[in-house]
């Protein structure tokens, strides 16, 4: 074994009463090998924005000692630390738990609790009948909640380095309860993984959020933050066994333990999102997370979404600010009884092109709500089909929501498309090919 690999095995596990931030070794179970052709795949030419200005190759050039198979969170982090920014292929085998101890065994929220925090004490202290509705929580129990949340964040957030291909092995590779952070790096590929239930143990109550207050949580399953050349392909994103619809209500509001599924923010650029499934979630995808982020986001946030399935998501599929976003050949499904709010959010200075998509809406769901105007921006929306019929989404929206008129014309024409299928065949194509566990073919 090379001396460098022996050194990586010696990285200490740091786990104390005040920190669960794990600096972990590369255990014996983590193996290295040459990898296969699929794992060394690169983004095809012309396949969305991530193919521009040099394309996206991830870890395709990895040497044999930088190909890893990992089975838990400790091994995943150790592989990233071992390779650094060198080209690397990291294979997820089985299930990786973000909320876990050094041996990979799942742990519960109580493992992070600090300063005497319990949910019961928090509810008693900040009940609006006691605390009121004019100020956000403050004092010892809020401090304890914040300290507990900081401890969980150290375990849940996993940073992905540059020049990485992260790929699932077989049909059941799963990451549960971890937030993959593609932050201020470049050239990353993520494929064939089911991302589930990245939950916040310690949501904060804010009685001033809206008319009735709200519980606010942290963590997305995947975040692309300030990074470029990122390809996210054939993954599945969901809340797993902890859907928002099943969460309790406190102070009259749902105890929201999830934030987004997959966000692209803070000057991220040149991203292709293809053949994924995003399902059963509330706040699904932000492209640009603040109207005030123009200094970092203008001229960036160039994102392509194609052949994805958005199923029973409430909103933000996506919500767009600033970016030139090309969304084509996606299938959006909202079944009767689902908590459907809208699909595309038209935000500050957004330049969305939504073409040749298919929408399947259950009975009683309003086509006029497919688009939602948040700011004065124009979009292009052509050749889209709703329940099998060609539909002018802008005209339908303007007729159904006359107080929120949208104007046509995003001001640019996408060219980075490998193929555009007729919207009537999109549900079949996406149903057969999208999501983790499907063949990684183009």
C-alpha positions as CSV (number, residue, x, y, z in Angstrom):
1,X,0.0,0.0,0.0
2,X,1.4,3.5,-0.9
3,X,2.7,5.5,2.1
4,X,0.1,8.2,1.3
5,X,-2.8,5.8,1.7
6,X,-1.3,4.5,5.0
7,X,-1.2,8.1,6.1
8,X,-4.9,8.6,5.3
9,X,-5.8,5.6,7.3
10,X,-4.2,7.3,10.3
11,X,-6.5,10.4,10.2
12,X,-8.0,10.7,13.7
13,X,-11.6,10.5,14.6
14,X,-12.5,13.7,16.5
15,X,-15.7,13.2,18.5
16,X,-16.2,15.1,21.8
17,X,-19.0,16.3,23.9
18,X,-19.0,19.7,22.3
19,X,-18.4,18.6,18.7
20,X,-19.6,15.9,16.3
21,X,-17.5,17.2,13.5
22,X,-15.7,14.1,12.3
23,X,-12.2,14.1,10.9
24,X,-12.2,10.6,9.8
25,X,-9.9,7.9,8.4
26,X,-10.2,5.9,5.3
27,X,-11.3,2.6,6.9
28,X,-10.2,-0.8,5.6
29,X,-13.6,-1.4,4.1
30,X,-13.1,1.5,1.6
31,X,-11.4,0.0,-1.5
32,X,-9.6,1.5,-4.4
33,X,-9.8,0.2,-8.0
34,X,-9.7,1.3,-11.6
35,X,-13.4,2.1,-12.1
36,X,-15.6,1.4,-15.1
37,X,-16.4,3.3,-18.3
38,X,-19.7,4.5,-16.9
39,X,-18.0,6.0,-13.9
40,X,-15.5,7.7,-16.1
41,X,-18.2,9.2,-18.3
42,X,-18.0,12.9,-19.1
43,X,-20.8,15.3,-20.0
44,X,-21.5,15.0,-23.7
45,X,-20.8,18.0,-25.9
46,X,-23.7,20.4,-26.2
47,X,-25.6,18.9,-23.2
48,X,-26.7,22.0,-21.5
49,X,-24.9,24.9,-19.8
50,X,-22.4,22.6,-18.0
51,X,-21.0,21.7,-21.5
52,X,-20.0,25.3,-22.2
53,X,-16.6,26.8,-21.8
54,X,-14.6,23.6,-21.3
55,X,-17.3,21.1,-20.5
56,X,-17.5,19.0,-17.3
57,X,-15.4,15.9,-16.8
58,X,-15.5,15.3,-13.0
59,X,-13.0,12.6,-12.0
60,X,-12.8,10.9,-15.4
61,X,-9.0,11.3,-15.3
62,X,-8.6,9.7,-11.9
63,X,-5.6,7.4,-11.4
64,X,-6.3,4.0,-9.9
65,X,-5.4,5.1,-6.3
66,X,-8.0,7.9,-6.6
67,X,-10.9,5.5,-7.2
68,X,-12.8,4.7,-4.0
69,X,-15.7,2.6,-2.9
70,X,-17.3,3.9,0.3
71,X,-20.0,2.6,2.5
72,X,-20.5,5.2,5.2
73,X,-20.0,8.9,6.0
74,X,-16.6,8.5,7.5
75,X,-15.3,6.7,4.4
76,X,-16.9,9.3,2.1
77,X,-15.2,12.2,3.8
78,X,-11.9,10.4,4.0
79,X,-11.9,9.7,0.3
80,X,-12.5,13.4,-0.4
81,X,-9.7,14.4,2.0
82,X,-7.3,11.8,0.6
83,X,-7.7,12.9,-3.1
84,X,-8.2,16.6,-2.4
85,X,-8.7,18.4,-5.8
86,X,-7.0,15.7,-7.8
87,X,-9.4,13.9,-10.2
88,X,-11.3,11.3,-8.2
89,X,-14.1,8.7,-8.6
90,X,-16.0,8.1,-5.3
91,X,-18.5,5.2,-5.5
92,X,-21.3,5.0,-3.0
93,X,-22.2,1.4,-2.2
94,X,-25.3,0.8,-0.1
95,X,-26.6,3.4,2.3
96,X,-24.6,6.3,3.8
97,X,-26.1,8.1,6.8
98,X,-25.3,11.7,7.4
99,X,-26.5,11.5,11.0
100,X,-24.2,8.8,12.2
101,X,-21.3,8.0,14.5
102,X,-17.7,7.1,13.6
103,X,-18.7,3.5,12.7
104,X,-21.5,4.7,10.4
105,X,-24.3,3.7,12.8
106,X,-27.3,6.1,12.5
107,X,-27.8,8.4,15.5
108,X,-30.9,10.4,16.6
109,X,-31.4,14.0,17.3
110,X,-30.8,13.6,21.0
111,X,-27.1,13.0,20.2
112,X,-26.7,16.6,19.2
113,X,-28.7,18.3,22.1
114,X,-26.7,20.9,24.0
115,X,-27.4,23.2,27.0
116,X,-30.4,21.3,28.2
117,X,-32.4,21.7,24.9
118,X,-35.4,19.5,24.4
119,X,-38.3,20.2,22.0
120,X,-40.7,20.1,24.9
121,X,-38.9,22.9,26.8
122,X,-38.5,24.9,23.6
123,X,-42.3,24.7,22.9
124,X,-43.1,25.7,26.5
125,X,-40.7,28.7,26.4
126,X,-41.8,30.1,23.0
127,X,-45.4,29.3,22.9
128,X,-47.0,32.5,21.4
129,X,-49.4,32.6,24.4
130,X,-46.3,33.0,26.6
131,X,-43.7,34.6,24.3
132,X,-45.9,36.6,22.0
133,X,-45.7,37.1,18.3
134,X,-43.7,40.3,18.0
135,X,-40.1,39.0,18.6
136,X,-38.1,36.0,17.5
137,X,-37.0,33.6,20.3
138,X,-34.1,34.7,22.5
139,X,-32.6,33.5,25.7
140,X,-31.0,30.3,27.1
141,X,-33.2,27.8,25.3
142,X,-32.8,29.6,21.9
143,X,-29.0,29.6,22.6
144,X,-29.2,25.9,23.4
145,X,-31.2,25.2,20.2
146,X,-28.6,27.2,18.1
147,X,-25.7,25.3,19.7
148,X,-27.4,21.9,19.1
149,X,-28.1,23.0,15.5
150,X,-24.4,23.9,15.0
151,X,-23.3,20.5,16.2
152,X,-25.7,18.7,13.8
153,X,-24.5,20.9,10.9
154,X,-20.9,19.8,11.5
155,X,-22.0,16.2,10.9
156,X,-24.6,16.7,8.2
157,X,-22.8,19.0,5.8
158,X,-20.3,17.2,3.6
159,X,-18.1,19.2,1.3
160,X,-17.4,17.9,-2.2
161,X,-14.0,18.9,-3.7
162,X,-13.3,19.9,-7.3
163,X,-12.7,17.3,-10.0
164,X,-15.0,14.8,-8.5
165,X,-17.3,12.1,-9.9
166,X,-19.6,10.9,-7.1
167,X,-21.6,7.9,-8.4
168,X,-23.8,5.2,-6.9
169,X,-23.0,1.6,-7.3
170,X,-25.9,-0.5,-8.7
171,X,-29.6,0.4,-8.1
172,X,-29.7,1.1,-4.4
173,X,-27.0,3.6,-3.6
174,X,-28.5,6.0,-1.1
175,X,-27.5,9.0,1.0
176,X,-29.8,9.7,3.9
177,X,-29.7,12.8,6.1
178,X,-26.6,14.4,4.6
179,X,-26.3,17.7,2.8
180,X,-23.8,17.5,-0.1
181,X,-22.2,20.9,-0.4
182,X,-20.7,21.6,-3.8
183,X,-19.3,24.9,-2.6
184,X,-16.9,27.2,-4.4
185,X,-15.4,24.4,-6.5
186,X,-15.5,23.3,-10.1
187,X,-15.9,20.3,-12.3
188,X,-18.2,18.0,-10.3
189,X,-20.4,15.1,-11.5
190,X,-23.1,13.5,-9.3
191,X,-24.9,10.4,-10.7
192,X,-27.1,7.5,-9.7
193,X,-27.7,8.3,-6.1
194,X,-31.0,8.5,-4.1
195,X,-30.8,11.5,-1.8
196,X,-33.3,11.2,1.1
197,X,-34.5,13.1,4.1
198,X,-31.9,15.7,4.9
199,X,-33.7,16.8,8.0
200,X,-33.1,19.5,10.6
201,X,-33.3,18.3,14.2
202,X,-33.7,21.9,15.5
203,X,-36.0,24.1,13.4
204,X,-36.3,27.6,14.7
205,X,-39.7,29.1,15.5
206,X,-40.2,32.6,14.1
207,X,-43.5,34.2,15.1
208,X,-42.8,37.2,12.8
209,X,-42.6,35.1,9.6
210,X,-45.8,35.7,7.8
211,X,-49.2,36.3,9.5
212,X,-49.1,33.2,11.6
213,X,-45.4,32.6,12.1
214,X,-43.4,29.6,10.7
215,X,-40.8,27.0,11.6
216,X,-37.6,27.5,9.6
217,X,-35.2,24.7,8.9
218,X,-31.7,24.3,7.3
219,X,-30.2,21.8,4.9
220,X,-30.9,20.8,1.3
221,X,-30.0,17.3,0.0
222,X,-27.7,18.9,-2.5
223,X,-26.4,22.5,-2.8
224,X,-24.4,24.0,-5.6
225,X,-23.0,27.2,-4.1
226,X,-20.6,29.4,-6.0
227,X,-19.4,26.5,-8.2
228,X,-19.2,26.0,-11.9
229,X,-19.3,23.1,-14.3
230,X,-21.5,20.8,-12.4
231,X,-23.5,17.9,-13.9
232,X,-26.2,16.3,-11.8
233,X,-27.7,13.3,-13.6
234,X,-29.9,10.2,-12.9
235,X,-30.5,10.9,-9.2
236,X,-33.6,10.8,-7.0
237,X,-34.4,13.4,-4.4
238,X,-37.1,13.1,-1.8
239,X,-37.9,13.3,1.9
240,X,-37.8,9.5,2.2
241,X,-39.7,8.2,5.2
242,X,-40.3,11.7,6.7
243,X,-42.6,13.6,4.3
244,X,-43.6,17.1,5.3
245,X,-47.2,16.0,5.1
246,X,-46.7,13.6,8.0
247,X,-45.1,16.2,10.3
248,X,-46.8,17.5,13.4
249,X,-48.1,21.0,13.9
250,X,-46.9,23.2,16.7
251,X,-48.2,26.7,17.3
252,X,-50.6,26.1,14.4
253,X,-47.9,25.6,11.8
254,X,-46.3,22.5,10.4
255,X,-43.1,21.6,12.2
256,X,-41.0,22.0,9.0
257,X,-37.8,19.9,9.2
258,X,-36.8,20.1,5.5
259,X,-35.6,23.1,3.5
260,X,-35.0,22.5,-0.2
261,X,-34.2,19.4,-2.2
262,X,-31.6,20.8,-4.5
263,X,-30.6,24.5,-4.7
264,X,-28.2,26.3,-7.1
265,X,-27.2,29.6,-5.5
266,X,-24.6,32.3,-4.8
267,X,-23.0,32.8,-8.2
268,X,-23.1,29.1,-9.2
269,X,-22.8,28.8,-13.0
270,X,-22.7,26.3,-15.9
271,X,-24.9,23.6,-14.4
272,X,-26.7,20.8,-16.2
273,X,-29.5,18.9,-14.3
274,X,-30.7,15.9,-16.3
275,X,-32.7,12.7,-15.9
276,X,-33.4,13.2,-12.2
277,X,-36.5,12.6,-10.1
278,X,-37.5,15.2,-7.5
279,X,-40.6,14.2,-5.6
280,X,-42.9,14.6,-2.6
281,X,-41.5,17.8,-1.2
282,X,-42.4,21.4,-0.5
283,X,-39.7,23.9,-1.3
284,X,-38.0,22.0,-4.2
285,X,-35.4,24.0,-6.1
286,X,-34.0,27.6,-5.9
287,X,-31.9,28.9,-8.7
288,X,-30.7,32.1,-7.0
289,X,-31.8,32.5,-3.4
290,X,-32.1,36.2,-2.8
291,X,-33.3,39.3,-4.7
292,X,-30.4,41.1,-3.1
293,X,-27.7,38.8,-4.5
294,X,-27.5,40.6,-7.9
295,X,-23.8,41.5,-7.4
296,X,-22.8,37.8,-7.3
297,X,-25.6,36.3,-9.5
298,X,-25.9,38.6,-12.5
299,X,-24.3,36.9,-15.5
300,X,-24.2,33.6,-13.6
301,X,-26.8,31.0,-12.7
302,X,-26.8,29.5,-16.2
303,X,-28.6,26.2,-15.7
304,X,-30.1,23.6,-18.0
305,X,-32.9,21.3,-16.7
306,X,-34.0,18.5,-19.0
307,X,-35.7,15.1,-18.8
308,X,-36.4,15.5,-15.1
309,X,-39.5,14.3,-13.3
310,X,-41.0,16.7,-10.7
311,X,-43.7,14.7,-9.0
312,X,-46.0,16.0,-6.3
313,X,-43.8,19.0,-5.3
314,X,-45.6,22.0,-3.9
315,X,-43.5,24.8,-5.4
316,X,-40.1,26.0,-6.8
317,X,-39.6,23.6,-9.7
318,X,-37.7,25.8,-10.0
319,X,-38.0,29.4,-8.6
320,X,-35.5,31.5,-10.7
321,X,-33.7,34.7,-10.0
322,X,-31.2,36.3,-12.4
323,X,-30.2,33.2,-14.3
324,X,-30.5,32.1,-17.9
325,X,-32.3,28.9,-17.2
326,X,-33.3,26.5,-20.0
327,X,-36.0,24.0,-18.9
328,X,-37.1,21.6,-21.6
329,X,-38.5,18.1,-21.9
330,X,-39.3,17.8,-18.2
331,X,-42.4,16.1,-16.9
332,X,-44.3,17.8,-14.1
333,X,-46.8,15.8,-12.2
334,X,-49.3,17.0,-9.6
335,X,-51.8,14.4,-8.5
336,X,-55.3,15.2,-7.1
337,X,-55.1,16.0,-3.4
338,X,-51.4,17.0,-3.5
339,X,-50.4,20.3,-2.0
340,X,-49.7,22.0,-5.3
341,X,-48.8,25.7,-5.3
342,X,-47.0,26.4,-8.6
343,X,-44.3,25.0,-10.8
344,X,-42.1,27.8,-12.2
345,X,-41.4,30.8,-10.0
346,X,-40.5,33.9,-12.0
347,X,-38.2,36.0,-9.8
348,X,-35.9,39.0,-9.9
349,X,-34.3,39.5,-13.3
350,X,-34.9,35.9,-14.3
351,X,-34.5,34.8,-17.9
352,X,-36.3,31.5,-18.0
353,X,-37.0,29.6,-21.2
354,X,-39.5,26.8,-20.6
355,X,-40.2,24.8,-23.8
356,X,-41.5,21.4,-24.8
357,X,-42.4,20.3,-21.3
358,X,-45.2,18.0,-20.3
359,X,-47.6,18.7,-17.3
360,X,-49.9,16.2,-15.8
361,X,-52.3,17.9,-13.4
362,X,-54.9,16.1,-11.4
363,X,-58.6,17.1,-11.4
364,X,-59.2,20.4,-9.7
365,X,-55.7,21.7,-10.2
366,X,-55.5,25.0,-12.0
367,X,-53.3,25.4,-15.1
368,X,-53.0,29.1,-14.4
369,X,-50.8,28.3,-11.4
370,X,-48.1,26.5,-13.3
371,X,-46.4,30.0,-13.5
372,X,-46.0,32.2,-10.5
373,X,-44.9,35.8,-10.8
374,X,-42.7,37.0,-7.9
375,X,-41.0,39.9,-9.7
376,X,-41.3,41.9,-12.9
377,X,-39.4,39.6,-15.3
378,X,-40.2,38.1,-18.8
379,X,-40.0,34.5,-19.9
380,X,-40.3,32.3,-22.9
381,X,-42.8,29.5,-22.6
382,X,-43.5,27.7,-25.9
383,X,-44.7,24.3,-27.1
384,X,-45.7,23.1,-23.6
385,X,-48.5,20.5,-23.1
386,X,-50.9,20.2,-20.2
387,X,-52.8,16.9,-19.8
388,X,-52.0,16.1,-23.5
389,X,-53.0,19.5,-25.0
390,X,-50.8,22.2,-26.2
391,X,-51.1,25.1,-23.8
392,X,-49.9,28.7,-23.9
393,X,-48.8,28.9,-20.3
394,X,-48.4,32.7,-20.2
395,X,-51.8,33.4,-21.7
396,X,-53.5,30.9,-19.3
397,X,-51.7,32.4,-16.4
398,X,-52.6,36.0,-17.3
399,X,-56.2,35.1,-17.8
400,X,-56.4,33.2,-14.6
401,X,-54.3,35.5,-12.4
402,X,-55.1,39.0,-13.9
403,X,-53.4,40.8,-11.0
404,X,-50.0,39.2,-11.9
405,X,-49.5,39.8,-15.6
406,X,-46.4,38.1,-17.1
407,X,-44.7,39.3,-20.3
408,X,-43.2,37.1,-23.1
409,X,-39.6,37.0,-24.2
410,X,-36.6,35.9,-22.1
411,X,-34.3,37.7,-24.4
412,X,-32.1,34.7,-25.4
413,X,-32.3,31.5,-27.3
414,X,-30.9,28.2,-25.9
415,X,-28.5,26.3,-28.2
416,X,-27.0,23.7,-25.9
417,X,-29.5,20.9,-26.3
418,X,-28.6,17.4,-27.5
419,X,-32.1,16.5,-28.5
420,X,-35.6,17.9,-28.0
421,X,-38.5,15.4,-28.0
422,X,-42.1,16.1,-28.6
423,X,-43.9,16.9,-25.3
424,X,-46.4,14.1,-25.9
425,X,-43.6,11.5,-25.6
426,X,-41.8,13.2,-22.7
427,X,-43.8,11.4,-19.9
428,X,-42.9,8.0,-21.4
429,X,-39.2,8.9,-21.9
430,X,-38.8,10.4,-18.5
431,X,-40.8,7.6,-16.8
432,X,-38.5,5.0,-18.3
433,X,-35.2,6.8,-17.8
434,X,-35.2,9.3,-15.0
435,X,-34.0,8.7,-11.5
436,X,-31.4,6.6,-9.6
437,X,-31.1,3.0,-10.5
438,X,-31.8,3.5,-14.2
439,X,-29.2,2.7,-16.8
440,X,-26.6,5.5,-17.1
441,X,-26.9,5.8,-20.8
442,X,-27.4,9.0,-22.9
